[in-house]
Short mmCIF file of C-alpha atoms in Angstrom, two decimals:
data_model
loop_
_atom_site.label_atom_id
_atom_site.label_comp_id
_atom_site.label_asym_id
_atom_site.label_seq_id
_atom_site.Cartn_x
_atom_site.Cartn_y
_atom_site.Cartn_z
CA MET A 280 19.36 11.34 -59.02
CA ALA A 281 18.56 13.69 -56.18
CA ILE A 282 20.57 15.12 -53.36
CA THR A 283 18.20 15.60 -50.53
CA LEU A 284 18.78 18.88 -48.71
CA GLY A 285 17.14 20.42 -45.71
CA ASN A 286 14.02 21.10 -47.71
CA ALA A 287 14.12 17.83 -49.66
CA SER A 288 14.47 19.56 -53.00
CA PRO A 289 16.06 17.58 -55.82
CA VAL A 290 19.02 19.09 -57.63
CA VAL A 291 20.83 18.22 -60.81
CA LEU A 292 24.40 17.09 -60.30
CA SER A 293 25.67 18.82 -63.43
CA ASP A 294 24.35 22.15 -62.18
CA PRO A 295 27.42 24.42 -61.78
CA ALA A 296 25.64 26.27 -59.00
CA LEU A 297 25.07 23.03 -57.09
CA TRP A 298 27.37 23.80 -54.18
CA SER A 299 26.08 27.32 -53.69
CA LYS A 300 22.50 25.99 -53.74
CA PHE A 301 23.49 23.44 -51.16
CA GLN A 302 25.12 26.11 -49.01
CA SER A 303 22.07 28.31 -49.35
CA ALA A 304 19.77 25.53 -48.21
CA SER A 305 22.24 24.67 -45.49
CA SER A 306 22.32 28.16 -44.04
CA LYS A 307 18.54 28.38 -44.08
CA GLY A 308 18.00 24.95 -42.55
CA LYS A 309 21.11 24.77 -40.37
CA VAL A 310 21.91 21.47 -42.10
CA GLY A 311 25.50 21.61 -40.93
CA LEU A 312 24.76 21.73 -37.24
CA PHE A 313 23.32 18.26 -36.90
CA LYS A 314 24.22 15.96 -34.08
CA ILE A 315 23.67 12.25 -34.37
CA ILE A 316 21.48 10.04 -32.22
CA LEU A 317 21.17 6.37 -33.09
CA PRO A 318 17.68 4.87 -33.09
CA VAL A 319 17.97 1.20 -32.19
CA ARG A 320 15.16 -1.34 -32.51
CA SER A 321 15.02 -3.62 -29.51
CA ALA A 322 11.42 -4.79 -29.65
CA GLU A 323 9.68 -7.02 -32.18
CA GLU A 324 8.47 -4.18 -34.37
CA LEU A 325 9.09 -2.85 -37.84
CA PHE A 326 12.08 -0.54 -38.09
CA SER A 327 9.96 2.15 -39.70
CA ASN A 328 7.93 2.26 -36.46
CA THR A 329 11.10 2.52 -34.37
CA ALA A 330 12.40 5.29 -36.61
CA ARG A 331 9.13 7.21 -36.49
CA GLN A 332 8.75 6.95 -32.71
CA GLU A 333 12.35 8.00 -32.06
CA SER A 334 12.03 10.72 -34.68
CA ILE A 335 9.08 12.21 -32.84
CA SER A 336 10.54 11.85 -29.35
CA ASN A 337 14.01 13.15 -30.31
CA LYS A 338 12.75 15.70 -32.88
CA PHE A 339 14.90 14.26 -35.64
CA LYS A 340 15.13 16.28 -38.80
CA VAL A 341 16.35 13.28 -40.79
CA VAL A 342 16.53 9.53 -40.14
CA ILE A 343 18.36 7.12 -42.40
CA ASN A 344 19.18 3.43 -42.22
CA GLY A 345 22.39 2.04 -40.74
CA PRO A 346 25.22 -0.20 -41.95
CA THR A 347 25.05 -3.77 -43.24
CA TYR A 348 24.03 -6.53 -40.86
CA GLY A 349 23.56 -10.28 -40.73
CA LEU A 350 20.72 -12.56 -39.69
CA THR A 351 20.57 -15.86 -37.86
CA ALA A 352 19.04 -18.82 -39.72
CA ALA A 353 15.88 -18.42 -37.64
CA GLY A 354 15.81 -14.72 -38.48
CA LYS A 355 16.08 -15.43 -42.19
CA ALA A 356 13.29 -18.00 -42.02
CA ASP A 357 11.12 -15.57 -40.05
CA ALA A 358 11.75 -12.84 -42.63
CA LEU A 359 10.94 -15.17 -45.51
CA PHE A 360 7.60 -16.37 -44.15
CA GLY A 361 5.15 -13.60 -43.38
CA SER A 362 5.45 -9.89 -43.05
CA ASP A 363 5.66 -9.68 -39.27
CA PRO A 364 8.74 -8.10 -37.65
CA VAL A 365 11.70 -10.33 -36.82
CA LYS A 366 12.92 -10.36 -33.22
CA ALA A 367 15.77 -7.88 -32.79
CA GLU A 368 18.05 -10.57 -31.30
CA GLU A 369 17.90 -12.50 -34.61
CA THR A 370 19.70 -9.61 -36.32
CA LEU A 371 23.49 -9.71 -36.07
CA GLN A 372 24.58 -6.10 -35.99
CA GLU A 373 28.04 -5.59 -37.40
CA GLY A 374 29.91 -2.59 -36.11
CA ARG A 375 29.69 -1.10 -32.65
CA ILE A 376 26.70 1.06 -31.74
CA VAL A 377 27.77 3.77 -29.29
CA ARG A 378 25.20 6.02 -27.67
CA ASN A 379 26.03 8.54 -24.96
CA LYS A 380 29.58 7.19 -24.58
CA ARG A 381 28.32 3.65 -24.00
CA VAL A 382 28.43 0.61 -26.30
CA ILE A 383 24.84 -0.54 -26.55
CA GLY A 384 25.23 -3.21 -29.19
CA GLY A 385 26.97 -4.51 -32.27
CA SER A 386 30.16 -6.45 -32.73
CA ARG A 387 33.60 -5.04 -33.37
CA SER A 388 34.20 -4.40 -37.05
CA ASP A 389 37.44 -3.62 -38.89
CA MET A 390 35.60 -1.42 -41.37
CA TYR A 391 35.10 2.31 -40.91
CA TYR A 392 33.13 4.39 -38.45
CA ILE A 393 31.55 7.76 -37.99
CA ALA A 394 31.66 9.33 -34.54
CA ASN A 395 29.89 12.43 -33.31
CA TYR A 396 31.10 14.56 -30.43
CA THR A 397 28.79 17.27 -29.14
CA GLY A 398 29.54 20.06 -26.75
CA LYS A 399 30.72 23.53 -27.64
CA ALA A 400 30.75 22.65 -31.33
CA VAL A 401 29.39 19.62 -33.13
CA LYS A 402 32.29 17.52 -34.36
CA TYR A 403 32.50 14.49 -36.53
CA ARG A 404 35.29 12.00 -36.70
CA PHE A 405 35.81 9.26 -39.27
CA GLY A 406 38.24 6.41 -38.94
CA ARG A 407 38.97 2.72 -39.27
CA GLY A 408 38.21 -0.06 -36.82
CA ALA A 409 36.06 -0.15 -33.72
CA ALA A 410 33.81 2.86 -33.24
CA PRO A 411 35.20 4.93 -30.36
CA THR A 412 33.50 4.49 -27.01
CA ASP A 413 34.12 8.07 -25.89
CA ALA A 414 31.78 9.48 -28.55
CA ASP A 415 28.29 10.77 -27.93
CA ALA A 416 27.22 8.69 -30.91
CA ALA A 417 29.24 6.37 -33.11
CA LEU A 418 28.51 3.63 -35.57
CA GLY A 419 30.89 1.18 -37.20
CA ASN A 420 30.95 -1.18 -40.18
CA MET A 421 30.63 1.63 -42.69
CA GLY A 422 32.01 1.34 -46.21
CA PRO A 423 34.64 4.00 -47.01
CA LEU A 424 34.47 6.49 -49.87
CA ILE A 425 36.82 9.15 -48.50
CA ILE A 426 38.44 9.02 -45.07
CA ASN A 427 40.25 12.11 -43.83
CA GLY A 428 41.04 13.22 -47.36
CA LEU A 429 42.07 9.79 -48.72
CA PRO A 430 39.73 8.42 -51.40
CA PHE A 431 39.02 4.68 -51.61
CA GLY A 432 38.72 2.38 -54.60
CA LYS A 433 39.32 -1.15 -55.87
CA VAL A 434 43.10 -0.98 -55.61
CA ASN A 435 45.82 1.08 -53.95
CA LYS A 436 47.20 3.91 -56.07
CA TYR A 437 50.48 5.66 -55.48
CA ASP A 438 51.92 8.94 -56.61
CA PRO A 439 54.73 8.62 -57.52
CA PRO A 440 54.07 5.03 -58.67
CA GLN A 441 55.48 2.35 -56.37
CA PRO A 442 55.94 -0.91 -58.32
CA ASP A 443 56.93 -2.84 -55.20
CA ALA A 444 54.00 -1.72 -53.08
CA ILE A 445 50.98 -3.96 -52.61
CA ARG A 446 47.83 -3.51 -54.71
CA LYS A 447 45.45 -4.23 -51.89
CA GLY A 448 45.43 -3.61 -48.18
CA GLN A 449 47.43 -1.37 -45.90
CA PRO A 450 50.80 -0.57 -47.57
CA ALA A 451 54.09 -0.64 -45.73
CA PRO A 452 54.90 2.61 -43.85
CA LYS A 453 57.56 3.60 -46.39
CA TYR A 454 54.84 3.87 -49.08
CA ALA A 455 52.29 5.65 -46.91
CA ASN A 456 53.17 9.15 -48.11
CA SER A 457 52.76 8.07 -51.74
CA LEU A 458 49.31 6.53 -51.24
CA VAL A 459 46.68 8.55 -53.10
CA GLN A 460 43.94 5.92 -53.11
CA ARG A 461 43.39 3.06 -50.67
CA SER A 462 41.84 -0.25 -51.66
CA ASN A 463 38.74 -1.66 -50.02
CA ASN A 464 37.14 -5.02 -50.82
CA ARG A 465 33.60 -3.91 -50.04
CA PHE A 466 34.08 -1.03 -52.48
CA THR A 467 35.25 -3.55 -55.07
CA VAL A 468 32.12 -5.66 -54.59
CA MET A 469 29.85 -2.59 -54.63
CA ALA A 470 31.54 -1.42 -57.82
CA GLY A 471 30.33 -4.60 -59.51
CA GLU A 472 26.68 -3.90 -58.67
CA PRO A 473 24.39 -2.45 -61.37
CA ASN A 474 23.73 1.29 -61.15
CA PRO A 475 20.08 1.01 -60.02
CA VAL A 476 21.10 -0.69 -56.75
CA GLY A 477 20.19 1.67 -53.91
CA LYS A 478 22.94 3.60 -52.18
CA ILE A 479 23.16 5.95 -49.24
CA ALA A 480 26.20 7.82 -47.99
CA LEU A 481 27.10 10.28 -45.31
CA GLY A 482 29.84 12.87 -45.72
CA PHE A 483 31.39 15.79 -43.91
CA ARG A 484 33.12 18.94 -45.09
CA GLN A 485 35.43 20.22 -42.39
CA ASP A 486 35.97 23.82 -43.45
CA LYS A 487 32.28 24.55 -43.71
CA GLY A 488 31.23 22.25 -40.88
CA LEU A 489 28.58 20.71 -43.10
CA LEU A 490 27.19 17.21 -43.08
CA LEU A 491 25.73 15.73 -46.27
CA VAL A 492 23.43 12.77 -46.77
CA LEU A 493 23.44 11.44 -50.32
CA VAL A 494 20.64 9.06 -51.24
CA GLN A 495 19.90 7.01 -54.34
CA PRO A 496 16.63 5.07 -53.88
CA HIS A 497 16.75 1.40 -54.81
CA ALA A 498 15.71 0.36 -58.32
CA THR A 499 16.00 3.84 -59.80
CA PRO A 500 18.37 4.97 -62.56
CA GLY A 501 21.50 6.01 -60.81
CA ILE A 502 25.24 5.88 -60.70
CA ASN A 503 27.72 3.35 -59.41
CA ILE A 504 29.62 3.60 -56.16
CA ALA A 505 32.60 5.24 -57.90
CA GLY A 506 30.22 7.91 -59.12
CA PHE A 507 28.96 8.36 -55.57
CA LYS A 508 32.52 8.90 -54.47
CA GLY A 509 32.97 11.35 -57.32
CA VAL A 510 30.03 13.42 -56.10
CA MET A 511 31.53 13.54 -52.62
CA GLN A 512 34.89 14.59 -54.04
CA HIS A 513 33.23 17.19 -56.26
CA LEU A 514 31.58 18.69 -53.19
CA GLY A 515 34.94 18.83 -51.43
CA LEU A 516 34.03 16.51 -48.57
CA ASN A 517 36.87 15.44 -46.29
CA SER A 518 35.29 12.17 -45.28
CA ALA A 519 32.40 10.10 -46.57
CA VAL A 520 31.11 6.63 -45.78
CA TYR A 521 28.31 4.56 -47.23
CA LEU A 522 25.75 2.52 -45.36
CA ASP A 523 23.66 -0.51 -46.19
CA GLY A 524 22.41 -0.14 -49.76
CA SER A 525 20.05 -2.01 -52.05
CA ASP A 526 16.51 -1.95 -50.66
CA SER A 527 17.83 -1.19 -47.17
CA VAL A 528 18.01 2.47 -48.14
CA MET A 529 15.63 4.53 -46.01
CA LEU A 530 15.05 8.24 -45.70
CA MET A 531 12.70 9.91 -43.25
CA MET A 532 12.37 13.66 -42.87
CA ASP A 533 10.37 15.43 -40.17
CA SER A 534 8.95 12.02 -39.20
CA ASN A 535 7.60 11.45 -42.71
CA MET A 536 8.89 8.49 -44.67
CA LEU A 537 10.23 9.64 -48.03
CA ILE A 538 12.05 6.46 -49.07
CA SER A 539 10.93 3.17 -47.52
CA GLN A 540 12.97 0.05 -47.06
CA GLY A 541 11.98 -3.23 -48.71
CA SER A 542 9.59 -5.25 -46.56
CA ASN A 543 12.16 -7.84 -45.44
CA LYS A 544 14.62 -5.11 -44.52
CA ASN A 545 11.97 -3.22 -42.58
CA GLU A 546 11.27 -6.42 -40.63
CA THR A 547 14.92 -7.06 -39.79
CA ASN A 548 16.81 -3.73 -39.66
CA VAL A 549 17.94 -2.78 -36.16
CA THR A 550 19.92 0.46 -36.39
CA GLY A 551 19.67 3.77 -38.15
CA ILE A 552 21.08 7.26 -37.80
CA GLY A 553 18.98 10.20 -36.69
CA PHE A 554 20.03 13.81 -37.14
CA VAL A 555 18.84 16.54 -34.84
CA TYR A 556 19.66 20.23 -34.64
CA MET B 257 5.38 -52.37 -38.59
CA ARG B 258 4.34 -50.60 -41.74
CA LEU B 259 2.99 -47.75 -39.66
CA LEU B 260 6.30 -47.54 -37.85
CA ARG B 261 8.15 -47.40 -41.19
CA LEU B 262 5.76 -44.68 -42.37
CA PHE B 263 6.45 -42.64 -39.27
CA PHE B 264 10.22 -43.13 -39.59
CA VAL B 265 10.34 -42.27 -43.30
CA GLY B 266 7.98 -39.31 -42.84
CA PHE B 267 10.05 -37.94 -39.98
CA ILE B 268 13.25 -38.17 -42.05
CA PHE B 269 11.60 -36.44 -45.01
CA ILE B 270 10.37 -33.55 -42.92
CA GLY B 271 13.88 -33.14 -41.56
CA LEU B 272 15.44 -33.31 -45.03
CA ILE B 273 13.10 -30.73 -46.49
CA ALA B 274 13.50 -28.42 -43.50
CA GLY B 275 17.29 -28.78 -43.69
CA LEU B 276 17.36 -28.12 -47.44
CA LEU B 277 15.16 -25.08 -46.97
CA PHE B 278 17.25 -23.59 -44.16
CA ASN B 279 20.46 -24.09 -46.13
CA ASN B 280 18.96 -22.49 -49.22
CA LEU B 281 17.14 -19.54 -47.67
CA TRP B 282 19.60 -17.23 -49.38
CA ARG B 283 18.13 -18.21 -52.78
CA PHE B 284 14.73 -16.79 -51.79
CA MET B 285 15.99 -13.48 -50.37
CA PRO B 286 18.74 -12.21 -52.70
CA GLU B 287 18.37 -8.71 -51.27
CA PHE B 288 20.29 -9.90 -48.19
CA ASN B 289 23.23 -11.14 -50.29
CA THR B 290 24.21 -8.03 -52.25
CA LEU B 291 27.71 -8.03 -50.77
CA ASP B 292 28.05 -11.83 -50.48
CA SER B 293 29.63 -14.45 -52.70
CA ILE B 294 27.92 -17.76 -51.99
CA PHE B 295 29.32 -21.12 -53.10
CA PRO B 296 26.83 -23.97 -52.64
CA ILE B 297 26.48 -27.47 -54.00
CA PRO B 298 24.54 -26.92 -57.26
CA ALA B 299 20.78 -26.71 -56.71
CA TYR B 300 20.03 -29.37 -59.31
CA LEU B 301 22.17 -31.87 -57.39
CA GLN B 302 20.40 -31.09 -54.13
CA MET B 303 17.07 -31.70 -55.84
CA LEU B 304 18.36 -34.91 -57.45
CA PHE B 305 19.49 -36.29 -54.10
CA LEU B 306 16.11 -35.36 -52.60
CA ILE B 307 14.21 -37.14 -55.40
CA LEU B 308 16.43 -40.21 -55.03
CA ALA B 309 15.87 -40.17 -51.25
CA ILE B 310 12.09 -39.90 -51.81
CA GLY B 311 12.22 -42.85 -54.21
CA ALA B 312 14.34 -44.94 -51.85
CA GLY B 313 12.11 -44.00 -48.94
CA TRP B 314 9.00 -45.06 -50.87
CA LEU B 315 10.59 -48.42 -51.69
CA PHE B 316 11.59 -48.88 -48.05
CA TYR B 317 8.06 -48.01 -46.88
CA LYS B 318 6.39 -50.37 -49.34
CA LYS B 319 8.58 -53.33 -48.45
CA ALA B 320 11.27 -53.12 -45.83
CA SER B 321 14.62 -54.66 -46.65
CA VAL B 322 18.15 -54.01 -45.48
CA PHE B 323 19.24 -53.02 -48.97
CA ARG B 324 16.35 -50.60 -49.45
CA GLY B 325 16.88 -49.19 -45.98
CA ALA B 326 20.58 -48.63 -46.66
CA LEU B 327 19.77 -46.99 -49.99
CA PHE B 328 17.32 -44.69 -48.24
CA MET B 329 19.92 -43.70 -45.65
CA VAL B 330 22.65 -43.12 -48.26
CA PHE B 331 20.49 -40.77 -50.28
CA SER B 332 19.19 -39.06 -47.14
CA VAL B 333 22.75 -38.37 -46.02
CA SER B 334 23.49 -37.06 -49.52
CA VAL B 335 20.62 -34.63 -49.19
CA ILE B 336 21.93 -33.44 -45.85
CA LEU B 337 25.51 -32.99 -47.06
CA SER B 338 24.35 -31.19 -50.20
CA GLY B 339 23.28 -28.25 -48.04
CA TYR B 340 26.94 -27.39 -47.33
CA LYS B 341 28.14 -24.02 -48.57
CA VAL B 342 30.85 -21.42 -48.20
CA VAL B 343 30.01 -17.71 -47.99
CA ILE B 344 32.49 -14.88 -48.47
CA SER B 345 30.65 -11.85 -47.10
CA ASN B 346 31.73 -8.24 -47.45
CA GLY B 347 28.58 -7.29 -45.56
CA VAL B 348 29.43 -9.01 -42.29
CA ASN B 349 33.16 -9.23 -43.15
CA SER B 350 33.72 -12.95 -42.81
CA VAL B 351 34.33 -16.27 -44.52
CA THR B 352 31.81 -18.85 -43.35
CA SER B 353 31.42 -22.54 -44.04
CA GLU B 354 28.18 -24.06 -42.82
CA LEU B 355 25.74 -26.90 -42.96
CA TYR B 356 22.79 -25.84 -40.87
CA PRO B 357 22.16 -26.99 -38.14
CA PHE B 358 25.12 -29.33 -37.87
CA TYR B 359 28.11 -27.17 -38.69
CA HIS B 360 28.97 -23.50 -38.71
CA LYS B 361 32.43 -21.97 -38.81
CA GLU B 362 32.94 -18.24 -39.26
CA ILE B 363 36.29 -16.51 -39.64
CA LYS B 364 36.24 -12.73 -39.54
CA PHE B 365 38.21 -10.94 -42.24
CA GLY B 366 40.20 -9.06 -39.62
CA ALA B 367 41.63 -12.33 -38.28
CA ILE B 368 42.79 -13.66 -41.66
CA LYS B 369 46.47 -13.29 -42.50
CA ARG B 370 46.97 -15.61 -45.44
CA ILE B 371 44.97 -18.10 -47.46
CA ARG B 372 46.45 -21.13 -49.16
CA MET B 373 44.79 -23.13 -51.91
CA ASP B 374 45.29 -26.88 -52.33
CA GLU B 375 43.40 -29.27 -54.58
CA HIS B 376 40.37 -29.88 -52.41
CA THR B 377 41.00 -27.68 -49.41
CA ILE B 378 41.46 -24.04 -48.65
CA THR B 379 43.58 -23.29 -45.61
CA ILE B 380 42.99 -20.01 -43.82
CA LEU B 381 45.84 -18.85 -41.62
CA THR B 382 44.86 -16.65 -38.73
CA ALA B 383 46.73 -15.29 -35.76
CA SER B 384 45.26 -18.01 -33.54
CA GLY B 385 45.76 -20.98 -35.88
CA ASN B 386 44.74 -22.52 -39.16
CA ALA B 387 41.26 -23.28 -40.35
CA THR B 388 40.51 -25.64 -43.24
CA LEU B 389 37.62 -25.39 -45.66
CA HIS B 390 36.91 -28.68 -47.40
CA THR B 391 35.55 -28.19 -50.86
CA GLY B 392 35.12 -31.76 -52.08
CA PHE B 393 34.90 -32.74 -55.75
CA TYR B 394 32.93 -30.40 -57.97
CA PRO B 395 30.04 -30.68 -58.91
CA LEU B 396 29.40 -33.04 -55.96
CA GLY B 397 31.37 -30.48 -53.94
CA LEU B 398 32.01 -26.77 -54.24
CA ASP B 399 33.41 -24.82 -57.16
CA THR B 400 36.91 -24.38 -55.80
CA THR B 401 38.05 -22.34 -58.79
CA ALA B 402 35.28 -19.80 -58.25
CA ILE B 403 36.04 -19.58 -54.53
CA TRP B 404 39.73 -19.08 -55.15
CA ASP B 405 39.10 -16.45 -57.85
CA THR B 406 36.93 -14.50 -55.40
CA LEU B 407 39.50 -14.74 -52.61
CA GLN B 408 42.30 -13.64 -54.94
CA GLU B 409 40.34 -10.49 -55.71
CA GLN B 410 40.48 -9.66 -52.02
CA GLY B 411 44.21 -9.94 -51.52
CA ASN B 412 47.72 -9.95 -52.95
CA CYS B 413 49.27 -13.07 -54.46
CA LEU B 414 52.29 -14.22 -52.50
CA ASP B 415 53.21 -17.52 -54.12
CA LYS B 416 52.62 -19.01 -57.57
CA ILE B 417 52.76 -22.64 -58.64
CA ASP B 418 52.62 -23.41 -62.37
CA ASN B 419 51.74 -19.77 -62.98
CA GLN B 420 48.66 -20.08 -60.74
CA CYS B 421 48.44 -18.21 -57.49
CA ALA B 422 48.67 -20.67 -54.60
CA GLU B 423 48.77 -18.34 -51.60
CA ILE B 424 47.40 -14.88 -50.97
CA GLN B 425 47.90 -12.25 -48.35
CA PHE B 426 44.36 -11.29 -47.40
CA ALA B 427 43.70 -7.55 -47.51
CA SER B 428 41.23 -6.26 -44.94
CA PRO B 429 39.63 -3.87 -44.65
#
């Protein structure tokens, strides 16, 4: 499995010098100073074309795919028959898409978001619910791995143990301070997927101001979502979210496609995340 | 008259096949269902109803009779109803029951408070009211046990009857 850094060099996770290598690449390539711009497909074109055009015009260093989405019945039929792009309006984008402090699409989602605030210093915020509309860029419907220091998993965990507290969902306020892991149903479903299922996650380390994109291409030997979380925890990230996986996983660097989406996903995907210095 | 019957039967068949296809698109594109749990009428039953409808339609075309016409309509309706399914999606965060293009009901996870299980219905309690999912009689209907097992995994059991969970508090997100 590879962690793609500023120079797209693969690294071995068990390498004890992993973090220092990452930092070294980061300082050379200014990986940590990215701001986010969201490429959105509005025409009847393949998402790879949208990503490439926006990558060139915005000078993206990296472009990845966005969160999970739905399709209308007509959209599904269009995707099944032929390899032509599906009309953007047939894709049901879950999670708000915020660009330049304006909601440009997507429905409200109760899942998790990433928000980017530019200005004097690039800032990232992670949270639950609707993506904030005051952000320069924000995207909702993300799956949580770690949110503001709290890791996620199949069930709630408490320290000290709380026998009366609920296993799943938001615990009562009196148990909040004991919560050391929060449950999430999407995490539970993802945890049941075989390891080769593609995954892509985005994480942030506050003290170093560094943003990390972690990619496992689809249908390659890999690790499960708990392992993905473990990598993020190992790297000391404060927050991390995962996007649409399986063959939706896409990675473009310097306008060159490194990892392509499956054909049906390329025909239907509407949103991605672009990173620019 | 025979030509009229041919047109009528042909029109119905095209509709049945199109309806079956639209309600089973998910089978041909599993990559879109990674985070979904889908509960349909079994595929073999859908095919059986279609074959029976084809047979009844052929009989009706060859020689019209009220009995053969009624048989054709009964099996055609069976084909239509066999497209019904329930989808629990952690991708778009909703519980959906649908029979395209006639019926579609979607309840977002965020709106669900509790879910109650009865013999052939699942009642979803939301802030704005209750919604009922009819599951019928398996295998002519949906696998209620499988649906309930999936829903239980996504919440906390509130009430047990005969040691079986009868009501859950839905946990979202």
